[in-house]
Each structure stands twice: as structure tokens, then as C-alpha cells.
Amino acid sequence: MKFDKIKNKGQARLFESRYLEMLTKTHPLVIWAMYVPIISYMLYYSNTTLDFSIGRVVTVFLGAMFFWTLFEYIMHRYLFHFSSENPRIKRIIYVMHGNHHEYPRDKQRLFMPPLPSLILASTIFGAQYFFLREYTFMFFPGFILGYLIYGSMHYAIHAWNPPARFLKPLWRNHHLHHYKGEEKGFGVSSSIWDHIFGTGFDLEKEKEDKEKVRDLMFNK
């Protein structure tokens, strides 16, 4: 994951086949449009068919959104930045996440594209159902909404300046993760777990490098 210099133009070529290459790219609105109906139907189904109260549905749903932030942290820290000398594993990590560190301005690869996203989401739903049974129809929507917020926050951090002052630490945490050190700053939608596990940057001591931040932002 260590690159001598990030690339401000172009995007990584992940596959020789142009058809496979097309399947690695998407727009955030496509993913939102794909999952919002699923989220809405599952919540409706939980209340009307499974007879869970609205209070129970909302509680499990919000709990799942919070659980996503931990899942996001664990995946980013231990999978996306997994270190290995095995060429195949290095290749997999690069396809999943490394290409973003090399080409941070590539806005087409911030969300997992539709086909692999649906395959993975189906697998996650099955795993959750094994443990949660009918509660999965409330938990899975919250988990997926957490993912959508994460992807959108990631897009926003690379696209705009923070829209509110209280969000600036989150923006800086991710920018520093890119140009200061990838061994810290794993939270994207939330930095709570970085604080809990001691992997956050000391923002009071870290001087902001505006030139390096500009290199991480999308072209206007």
C-alpha cells in the first residue's frame, strides 16, 4: 500500500478485459437507487408481516447502523490494509483498496460496483440471518444504510470542504490517513473507534498540509 507518489490523473487499470474493467466502476447514486427500495421493503415487512413494533424496528435498525461503524473500522484496518508478500494477496488488496490510495481522485471506485456489491450483500444477509433470524429484516437495512452513509461520506471528504465545523476533524482524520500514515485514521463515516482503539491522529499536533489535501480532492 506504500506508493512513492499518489497519482493525480487517471485511474488504475484493474483488469485487462474492458468489460471486467467497466464492472469495477459505478456512481454513488446508482448504489443508493439499488439499495433504498430493499431497505424500505425490509423495514415495512418487519412491521406489517413479522409484526414487530415500530419501536423495535427503529431500535434494531439504529443499532445496526452503529454496528456498521465498528465493521467499517475492522475491515479498513485489518483487511484493506492487510500486509502480505504473497503476490495474489497483494493483488486482491490492491483491487479492493490499494488503487484508491494510489489514485485518490478516482471517484468511480469509492463504492463497490453493483454486481459484486449484490453478491457480497446477499452473503452478509445470509450470515446475519443465521444468527439473527427474523431480526435480520430490521438489522440488515440499518447495516446497509450505514454502508451507504460511509460511501457517501468518503465521497464528500474527497469532493468538498467540510460543510460544518464539527465535521472538520473527520475530514482531517481521513486526509492524514492518506498522506501522513496508513497505520492510523481508519474511520471514515465515524472516528469513534479510532479514539477507542488509539489509532486516531492527534489533530492538535498535526499541522495541516493544504497542498497534500488538494492532491486528494477530486478535480472540480
Short mmCIF file of N, CA and C in Angstrom, two decimals, residues 42-198:
data_model
loop_
_atom_site.label_atom_id
_atom_site.label_comp_id
_atom_site.label_asym_id
_atom_site.label_seq_id
_atom_site.Cartn_x
_atom_site.Cartn_y
_atom_site.Cartn_z
N MET A 42 -37.79 -4.07 3.47
CA MET A 42 -37.49 -4.93 4.63
C MET A 42 -38.03 -4.33 5.92
N LEU A 43 -37.94 -3.02 6.06
CA LEU A 43 -38.48 -2.37 7.25
C LEU A 43 -40.01 -2.48 7.28
N TYR A 44 -40.62 -2.28 6.13
CA TYR A 44 -42.08 -2.42 6.01
C TYR A 44 -42.51 -3.85 6.32
N TYR A 45 -41.77 -4.81 5.79
CA TYR A 45 -42.05 -6.24 6.00
C TYR A 45 -41.92 -6.59 7.48
N SER A 46 -40.91 -6.03 8.15
CA SER A 46 -40.69 -6.31 9.57
C SER A 46 -41.87 -5.89 10.42
N ASN A 47 -42.46 -4.75 10.07
CA ASN A 47 -43.57 -4.20 10.85
C ASN A 47 -44.90 -4.84 10.49
N THR A 48 -45.17 -5.00 9.21
CA THR A 48 -46.50 -5.44 8.78
C THR A 48 -46.67 -6.95 8.72
N THR A 49 -45.63 -7.67 8.33
CA THR A 49 -45.74 -9.12 8.18
C THR A 49 -45.17 -9.87 9.38
N LEU A 50 -44.03 -9.41 9.88
CA LEU A 50 -43.42 -10.08 11.03
C LEU A 50 -43.96 -9.55 12.35
N ASP A 51 -44.76 -8.49 12.29
CA ASP A 51 -45.46 -7.93 13.46
C ASP A 51 -44.53 -7.39 14.55
N PHE A 52 -43.36 -6.92 14.17
CA PHE A 52 -42.51 -6.23 15.13
C PHE A 52 -43.03 -4.80 15.28
N SER A 53 -43.00 -4.30 16.51
CA SER A 53 -43.48 -2.94 16.74
C SER A 53 -42.55 -1.93 16.07
N ILE A 54 -43.08 -0.73 15.82
CA ILE A 54 -42.26 0.31 15.20
C ILE A 54 -41.06 0.64 16.10
N GLY A 55 -41.29 0.64 17.41
CA GLY A 55 -40.20 0.91 18.34
C GLY A 55 -39.09 -0.12 18.23
N ARG A 56 -39.47 -1.41 18.13
CA ARG A 56 -38.48 -2.48 17.98
C ARG A 56 -37.74 -2.37 16.65
N VAL A 57 -38.48 -2.06 15.61
CA VAL A 57 -37.86 -1.92 14.28
C VAL A 57 -36.84 -0.80 14.30
N VAL A 58 -37.21 0.35 14.86
CA VAL A 58 -36.31 1.51 14.89
C VAL A 58 -35.08 1.22 15.74
N THR A 59 -35.27 0.56 16.89
CA THR A 59 -34.15 0.27 17.80
C THR A 59 -33.13 -0.65 17.14
N VAL A 60 -33.60 -1.73 16.53
CA VAL A 60 -32.69 -2.68 15.87
C VAL A 60 -32.02 -2.02 14.67
N PHE A 61 -32.80 -1.25 13.93
CA PHE A 61 -32.28 -0.56 12.75
C PHE A 61 -31.14 0.39 13.12
N LEU A 62 -31.35 1.22 14.16
CA LEU A 62 -30.32 2.16 14.59
C LEU A 62 -29.12 1.44 15.19
N GLY A 63 -29.39 0.34 15.90
CA GLY A 63 -28.29 -0.46 16.44
C GLY A 63 -27.41 -1.03 15.34
N ALA A 64 -28.03 -1.43 14.25
CA ALA A 64 -27.27 -1.96 13.12
C ALA A 64 -26.43 -0.88 12.45
N MET A 65 -26.97 0.33 12.38
CA MET A 65 -26.19 1.43 11.82
C MET A 65 -24.94 1.69 12.66
N PHE A 66 -25.10 1.63 13.98
CA PHE A 66 -23.94 1.81 14.86
C PHE A 66 -22.96 0.65 14.70
N PHE A 67 -23.49 -0.56 14.58
CA PHE A 67 -22.63 -1.73 14.39
C PHE A 67 -21.80 -1.59 13.10
N TRP A 68 -22.40 -0.98 12.07
CA TRP A 68 -21.66 -0.78 10.82
C TRP A 68 -20.36 -0.02 11.06
N THR A 69 -20.39 0.99 11.94
CA THR A 69 -19.18 1.80 12.15
C THR A 69 -18.03 0.95 12.68
N LEU A 70 -18.33 -0.05 13.52
CA LEU A 70 -17.30 -0.97 14.01
C LEU A 70 -16.85 -1.89 12.89
N PHE A 71 -17.80 -2.40 12.13
CA PHE A 71 -17.48 -3.27 10.99
C PHE A 71 -16.58 -2.54 9.99
N GLU A 72 -16.93 -1.29 9.71
CA GLU A 72 -16.15 -0.45 8.79
C GLU A 72 -14.71 -0.31 9.29
N TYR A 73 -14.57 -0.04 10.58
CA TYR A 73 -13.24 0.14 11.17
C TYR A 73 -12.41 -1.14 11.06
N ILE A 74 -13.01 -2.27 11.43
CA ILE A 74 -12.30 -3.55 11.40
C ILE A 74 -11.88 -3.91 9.98
N MET A 75 -12.80 -3.74 9.03
CA MET A 75 -12.49 -4.07 7.64
C MET A 75 -11.37 -3.19 7.10
N HIS A 76 -11.46 -1.90 7.38
CA HIS A 76 -10.46 -0.96 6.87
C HIS A 76 -9.09 -1.23 7.51
N ARG A 77 -9.08 -1.48 8.78
CA ARG A 77 -7.80 -1.65 9.48
C ARG A 77 -7.16 -3.01 9.18
N TYR A 78 -7.94 -4.08 9.25
CA TYR A 78 -7.34 -5.41 9.22
C TYR A 78 -7.43 -6.12 7.87
N LEU A 79 -8.36 -5.71 7.01
CA LEU A 79 -8.46 -6.34 5.69
C LEU A 79 -7.90 -5.44 4.60
N PHE A 80 -8.41 -4.22 4.50
CA PHE A 80 -7.98 -3.33 3.41
C PHE A 80 -6.51 -2.95 3.52
N HIS A 81 -5.96 -3.00 4.73
CA HIS A 81 -4.54 -2.67 4.91
C HIS A 81 -3.76 -3.90 5.38
N PHE A 82 -4.24 -5.06 5.00
CA PHE A 82 -3.54 -6.30 5.34
C PHE A 82 -2.20 -6.34 4.59
N SER A 83 -1.14 -6.69 5.32
CA SER A 83 0.19 -6.72 4.73
C SER A 83 0.61 -8.15 4.43
N SER A 84 1.05 -8.38 3.21
CA SER A 84 1.48 -9.72 2.80
C SER A 84 2.49 -9.61 1.66
N GLU A 85 3.38 -10.58 1.60
CA GLU A 85 4.34 -10.65 0.50
C GLU A 85 3.83 -11.56 -0.62
N ASN A 86 2.69 -12.21 -0.36
CA ASN A 86 2.11 -13.09 -1.37
C ASN A 86 1.54 -12.25 -2.52
N PRO A 87 2.02 -12.45 -3.75
CA PRO A 87 1.58 -11.61 -4.88
C PRO A 87 0.07 -11.64 -5.10
N ARG A 88 -0.56 -12.79 -4.92
CA ARG A 88 -2.01 -12.88 -5.13
C ARG A 88 -2.77 -12.08 -4.09
N ILE A 89 -2.32 -12.18 -2.84
CA ILE A 89 -2.99 -11.42 -1.78
C ILE A 89 -2.77 -9.93 -1.99
N LYS A 90 -1.55 -9.55 -2.35
CA LYS A 90 -1.27 -8.13 -2.63
C LYS A 90 -2.14 -7.61 -3.76
N ARG A 91 -2.37 -8.46 -4.75
CA ARG A 91 -3.21 -8.08 -5.88
C ARG A 91 -4.66 -7.86 -5.43
N ILE A 92 -5.16 -8.77 -4.60
CA ILE A 92 -6.54 -8.66 -4.10
C ILE A 92 -6.71 -7.38 -3.28
N ILE A 93 -5.75 -7.10 -2.40
CA ILE A 93 -5.81 -5.90 -1.57
C ILE A 93 -5.76 -4.65 -2.43
N TYR A 94 -4.95 -4.70 -3.48
CA TYR A 94 -4.85 -3.53 -4.36
C TYR A 94 -6.18 -3.28 -5.08
N VAL A 95 -6.80 -4.35 -5.56
CA VAL A 95 -8.09 -4.21 -6.26
C VAL A 95 -9.15 -3.68 -5.30
N MET A 96 -9.15 -4.19 -4.06
CA MET A 96 -10.17 -3.77 -3.09
C MET A 96 -9.97 -2.34 -2.61
N HIS A 97 -8.71 -1.98 -2.34
CA HIS A 97 -8.49 -0.70 -1.66
C HIS A 97 -7.23 0.05 -2.07
N GLY A 98 -6.19 -0.70 -2.41
CA GLY A 98 -4.91 -0.07 -2.72
C GLY A 98 -4.98 0.93 -3.86
N ASN A 99 -5.81 0.62 -4.86
CA ASN A 99 -5.93 1.53 -6.00
C ASN A 99 -6.45 2.90 -5.58
N HIS A 100 -7.26 2.93 -4.51
CA HIS A 100 -7.77 4.22 -4.02
C HIS A 100 -6.64 5.06 -3.42
N HIS A 101 -5.69 4.41 -2.76
CA HIS A 101 -4.57 5.16 -2.19
C HIS A 101 -3.63 5.65 -3.29
N GLU A 102 -3.53 4.91 -4.37
CA GLU A 102 -2.66 5.34 -5.46
C GLU A 102 -3.34 6.40 -6.33
N TYR A 103 -4.66 6.25 -6.52
CA TYR A 103 -5.44 7.19 -7.33
C TYR A 103 -6.60 7.74 -6.50
N PRO A 104 -6.32 8.58 -5.51
CA PRO A 104 -7.39 9.06 -4.62
C PRO A 104 -8.43 9.92 -5.32
N ARG A 105 -8.12 10.44 -6.53
CA ARG A 105 -9.08 11.26 -7.25
C ARG A 105 -10.03 10.45 -8.13
N ASP A 106 -9.91 9.15 -8.10
CA ASP A 106 -10.79 8.30 -8.91
C ASP A 106 -12.14 8.18 -8.20
N LYS A 107 -13.10 8.97 -8.62
CA LYS A 107 -14.41 9.00 -7.95
C LYS A 107 -15.32 7.85 -8.36
N GLN A 108 -14.92 7.05 -9.34
CA GLN A 108 -15.77 5.95 -9.81
C GLN A 108 -15.58 4.67 -9.01
N ARG A 109 -14.63 4.67 -8.08
CA ARG A 109 -14.36 3.43 -7.34
C ARG A 109 -14.43 3.64 -5.83
N LEU A 110 -15.27 4.54 -5.38
CA LEU A 110 -15.45 4.74 -3.95
C LEU A 110 -16.54 3.83 -3.38
N PHE A 111 -17.48 3.42 -4.21
CA PHE A 111 -18.48 2.43 -3.84
C PHE A 111 -18.16 1.12 -4.54
N MET A 112 -18.49 0.02 -3.89
CA MET A 112 -18.37 -1.26 -4.57
C MET A 112 -19.39 -1.30 -5.70
N PRO A 113 -18.99 -1.67 -6.92
CA PRO A 113 -19.91 -1.66 -8.05
C PRO A 113 -21.07 -2.64 -7.87
N PRO A 114 -22.16 -2.46 -8.65
CA PRO A 114 -23.41 -3.18 -8.40
C PRO A 114 -23.32 -4.70 -8.29
N LEU A 115 -22.70 -5.37 -9.26
CA LEU A 115 -22.72 -6.84 -9.25
C LEU A 115 -21.99 -7.42 -8.05
N PRO A 116 -20.72 -7.10 -7.81
CA PRO A 116 -20.07 -7.65 -6.60
C PRO A 116 -20.73 -7.17 -5.32
N SER A 117 -21.31 -5.97 -5.34
CA SER A 117 -21.99 -5.46 -4.16
C SER A 117 -23.19 -6.32 -3.80
N LEU A 118 -23.98 -6.68 -4.80
CA LEU A 118 -25.16 -7.52 -4.54
C LEU A 118 -24.78 -8.91 -4.08
N ILE A 119 -23.70 -9.46 -4.66
CA ILE A 119 -23.23 -10.79 -4.26
C ILE A 119 -22.78 -10.77 -2.80
N LEU A 120 -21.99 -9.75 -2.45
CA LEU A 120 -21.50 -9.65 -1.07
C LEU A 120 -22.63 -9.37 -0.10
N ALA A 121 -23.56 -8.48 -0.50
CA ALA A 121 -24.69 -8.15 0.38
C ALA A 121 -25.55 -9.38 0.64
N SER A 122 -25.74 -10.21 -0.37
CA SER A 122 -26.52 -11.44 -0.20
C SER A 122 -25.83 -12.39 0.77
N THR A 123 -24.51 -12.47 0.67
CA THR A 123 -23.74 -13.32 1.59
C THR A 123 -23.84 -12.81 3.02
N ILE A 124 -23.74 -11.49 3.18
CA ILE A 124 -23.84 -10.88 4.51
C ILE A 124 -25.24 -11.08 5.08
N PHE A 125 -26.26 -10.92 4.24
CA PHE A 125 -27.63 -11.15 4.70
C PHE A 125 -27.78 -12.59 5.20
N GLY A 126 -27.24 -13.55 4.45
CA GLY A 126 -27.33 -14.96 4.85
C GLY A 126 -26.63 -15.21 6.17
N ALA A 127 -25.45 -14.61 6.36
CA ALA A 127 -24.71 -14.78 7.61
C ALA A 127 -25.48 -14.17 8.78
N GLN A 128 -26.05 -12.98 8.55
CA GLN A 128 -26.82 -12.34 9.61
C GLN A 128 -28.08 -13.14 9.95
N TYR A 129 -28.71 -13.69 8.93
CA TYR A 129 -29.94 -14.48 9.18
C TYR A 129 -29.63 -15.73 9.99
N PHE A 130 -28.45 -16.30 9.79
CA PHE A 130 -28.06 -17.50 10.54
C PHE A 130 -28.07 -17.21 12.04
N PHE A 131 -27.66 -16.00 12.43
CA PHE A 131 -27.59 -15.65 13.84
C PHE A 131 -28.84 -14.92 14.35
N LEU A 132 -29.41 -14.08 13.51
CA LEU A 132 -30.49 -13.19 13.97
C LEU A 132 -31.89 -13.63 13.55
N ARG A 133 -31.97 -14.54 12.61
CA ARG A 133 -33.26 -15.00 12.08
C ARG A 133 -34.12 -13.81 11.65
N GLU A 134 -35.35 -13.70 12.14
CA GLU A 134 -36.27 -12.68 11.63
C GLU A 134 -35.80 -11.26 11.94
N TYR A 135 -34.96 -11.10 12.95
CA TYR A 135 -34.44 -9.76 13.26
C TYR A 135 -33.56 -9.22 12.14
N THR A 136 -33.11 -10.10 11.26
CA THR A 136 -32.27 -9.68 10.14
C THR A 136 -32.99 -8.68 9.25
N PHE A 137 -34.31 -8.81 9.15
CA PHE A 137 -35.08 -7.91 8.28
C PHE A 137 -35.13 -6.48 8.82
N MET A 138 -34.73 -6.29 10.07
CA MET A 138 -34.57 -4.94 10.62
C MET A 138 -33.10 -4.55 10.70
N PHE A 139 -32.25 -5.54 10.98
CA PHE A 139 -30.82 -5.28 11.18
C PHE A 139 -30.11 -5.02 9.85
N PHE A 140 -30.38 -5.83 8.86
CA PHE A 140 -29.70 -5.69 7.57
C PHE A 140 -29.93 -4.31 6.94
N PRO A 141 -31.15 -3.76 6.94
CA PRO A 141 -31.34 -2.41 6.38
C PRO A 141 -30.50 -1.35 7.06
N GLY A 142 -30.38 -1.41 8.40
CA GLY A 142 -29.55 -0.45 9.11
C GLY A 142 -28.08 -0.61 8.77
N PHE A 143 -27.66 -1.85 8.63
CA PHE A 143 -26.27 -2.15 8.26
C PHE A 143 -25.96 -1.59 6.88
N ILE A 144 -26.88 -1.79 5.93
CA ILE A 144 -26.67 -1.31 4.57
C ILE A 144 -26.73 0.21 4.50
N LEU A 145 -27.64 0.82 5.26
CA LEU A 145 -27.68 2.28 5.29
C LEU A 145 -26.37 2.84 5.86
N GLY A 146 -25.82 2.15 6.85
CA GLY A 146 -24.51 2.54 7.37
C GLY A 146 -23.46 2.53 6.28
N TYR A 147 -23.52 1.50 5.43
CA TYR A 147 -22.58 1.42 4.31
C TYR A 147 -22.79 2.57 3.33
N LEU A 148 -24.04 2.87 3.03
CA LEU A 148 -24.33 3.96 2.09
C LEU A 148 -23.84 5.30 2.63
N ILE A 149 -24.02 5.52 3.92
CA ILE A 149 -23.54 6.76 4.54
C ILE A 149 -22.02 6.80 4.51
N TYR A 150 -21.39 5.66 4.82
CA TYR A 150 -19.93 5.57 4.76
C TYR A 150 -19.40 5.93 3.37
N GLY A 151 -19.99 5.32 2.34
CA GLY A 151 -19.54 5.58 0.98
C GLY A 151 -19.76 7.04 0.59
N SER A 152 -20.88 7.60 1.01
CA SER A 152 -21.19 8.99 0.68
C SER A 152 -20.28 9.96 1.43
N MET A 153 -19.99 9.64 2.69
CA MET A 153 -19.05 10.46 3.46
C MET A 153 -17.66 10.41 2.83
N HIS A 154 -17.26 9.23 2.40
CA HIS A 154 -15.96 9.07 1.75
C HIS A 154 -15.90 9.92 0.48
N TYR A 155 -16.98 9.89 -0.28
CA TYR A 155 -17.06 10.71 -1.50
C TYR A 155 -16.97 12.19 -1.13
N ALA A 156 -17.73 12.60 -0.13
CA ALA A 156 -17.77 14.01 0.27
C ALA A 156 -16.41 14.50 0.75
N ILE A 157 -15.68 13.65 1.49
CA ILE A 157 -14.38 14.05 2.03
C ILE A 157 -13.39 14.33 0.91
N HIS A 158 -13.53 13.59 -0.20
CA HIS A 158 -12.64 13.81 -1.34
C HIS A 158 -13.19 14.85 -2.32
N ALA A 159 -14.42 15.26 -2.11
CA ALA A 159 -15.05 16.17 -3.08
C ALA A 159 -15.15 17.61 -2.58
N TRP A 160 -15.43 17.79 -1.29
CA TRP A 160 -15.70 19.13 -0.78
C TRP A 160 -14.99 19.39 0.55
N ASN A 161 -14.93 20.64 0.90
CA ASN A 161 -14.51 21.01 2.25
C ASN A 161 -15.63 20.65 3.22
N PRO A 162 -15.32 20.41 4.49
CA PRO A 162 -16.38 20.03 5.44
C PRO A 162 -17.47 21.09 5.50
N PRO A 163 -18.75 20.70 5.38
CA PRO A 163 -19.86 21.67 5.36
C PRO A 163 -20.15 22.28 6.72
N ALA A 164 -19.62 21.69 7.78
CA ALA A 164 -19.83 22.23 9.12
C ALA A 164 -18.53 22.07 9.92
N ARG A 165 -18.31 22.97 10.84
CA ARG A 165 -17.05 22.98 11.60
C ARG A 165 -16.83 21.68 12.37
N PHE A 166 -17.91 21.12 12.94
CA PHE A 166 -17.75 19.92 13.76
C PHE A 166 -17.33 18.70 12.94
N LEU A 167 -17.47 18.78 11.60
CA LEU A 167 -17.07 17.67 10.74
C LEU A 167 -15.60 17.75 10.31
N LYS A 168 -14.96 18.89 10.54
CA LYS A 168 -13.58 19.05 10.08
C LYS A 168 -12.62 17.99 10.64
N PRO A 169 -12.72 17.61 11.94
CA PRO A 169 -11.82 16.57 12.44
C PRO A 169 -11.96 15.25 11.68
N LEU A 170 -13.18 14.91 11.25
CA LEU A 170 -13.38 13.69 10.47
C LEU A 170 -12.69 13.80 9.12
N TRP A 171 -12.83 14.95 8.48
CA TRP A 171 -12.17 15.21 7.20
C TRP A 171 -10.65 15.08 7.35
N ARG A 172 -10.11 15.75 8.37
CA ARG A 172 -8.66 15.75 8.58
C ARG A 172 -8.15 14.35 8.91
N ASN A 173 -8.91 13.59 9.68
CA ASN A 173 -8.51 12.23 10.05
C ASN A 173 -8.29 11.39 8.80
N HIS A 174 -9.18 11.53 7.83
CA HIS A 174 -9.05 10.73 6.61
C HIS A 174 -7.94 11.27 5.70
N HIS A 175 -7.84 12.58 5.60
CA HIS A 175 -6.76 13.15 4.79
C HIS A 175 -5.40 12.71 5.32
N LEU A 176 -5.22 12.74 6.64
CA LEU A 176 -3.96 12.33 7.25
C LEU A 176 -3.70 10.84 7.02
N HIS A 177 -4.77 10.04 7.00
CA HIS A 177 -4.63 8.61 6.71
C HIS A 177 -3.99 8.41 5.34
N HIS A 178 -4.34 9.28 4.40
CA HIS A 178 -3.80 9.17 3.04
C HIS A 178 -2.35 9.64 2.96
N TYR A 179 -2.06 10.82 3.50
CA TYR A 179 -0.74 11.39 3.23
C TYR A 179 0.23 11.36 4.42
N LYS A 180 -0.27 11.08 5.62
CA LYS A 180 0.61 11.06 6.79
C LYS A 180 1.00 9.64 7.17
N GLY A 181 0.02 8.75 7.25
CA GLY A 181 0.33 7.38 7.65
C GLY A 181 -0.88 6.49 7.61
N GLU A 182 -0.79 5.39 6.89
CA GLU A 182 -1.95 4.50 6.74
C GLU A 182 -2.15 3.58 7.93
N GLU A 183 -1.28 3.69 8.94
CA GLU A 183 -1.43 2.87 10.14
C GLU A 183 -2.36 3.53 11.16
N LYS A 184 -2.92 4.68 10.80
CA LYS A 184 -3.87 5.37 11.67
C LYS A 184 -5.02 5.92 10.82
N GLY A 185 -6.06 6.39 11.52
CA GLY A 185 -7.16 7.06 10.84
C GLY A 185 -8.01 6.15 9.98
N PHE A 186 -8.50 5.04 10.56
CA PHE A 186 -9.26 4.07 9.78
C PHE A 186 -10.74 4.40 9.68
N GLY A 187 -11.24 5.25 10.55
CA GLY A 187 -12.66 5.61 10.49
C GLY A 187 -12.92 6.60 9.38
N VAL A 188 -13.99 6.37 8.63
CA VAL A 188 -14.37 7.28 7.55
C VAL A 188 -15.71 7.94 7.87
N SER A 189 -16.72 7.15 8.14
CA SER A 189 -18.02 7.73 8.49
C SER A 189 -18.07 8.16 9.95
N SER A 190 -17.16 7.62 10.76
CA SER A 190 -17.08 7.99 12.17
C SER A 190 -15.65 7.72 12.65
N SER A 191 -15.16 8.56 13.55
CA SER A 191 -13.82 8.34 14.10
C SER A 191 -13.87 7.81 15.53
N ILE A 192 -15.06 7.37 15.97
CA ILE A 192 -15.22 6.92 17.35
C ILE A 192 -14.30 5.75 17.68
N TRP A 193 -14.15 4.80 16.74
CA TRP A 193 -13.34 3.62 17.03
C TRP A 193 -11.86 3.93 16.97
N ASP A 194 -11.48 4.93 16.19
CA ASP A 194 -10.09 5.38 16.22
C ASP A 194 -9.74 5.93 17.61
N HIS A 195 -10.69 6.63 18.22
CA HIS A 195 -10.47 7.15 19.56
C HIS A 195 -10.41 6.01 20.58
N ILE A 196 -11.32 5.06 20.45
CA ILE A 196 -11.38 3.95 21.41
C ILE A 196 -10.14 3.07 21.34
N PHE A 197 -9.68 2.78 20.13
CA PHE A 197 -8.54 1.87 19.96
C PHE A 197 -7.20 2.59 19.79
N GLY A 198 -7.20 3.91 19.93
CA GLY A 198 -5.96 4.65 19.91
C GLY A 198 -5.28 4.75 18.56
#
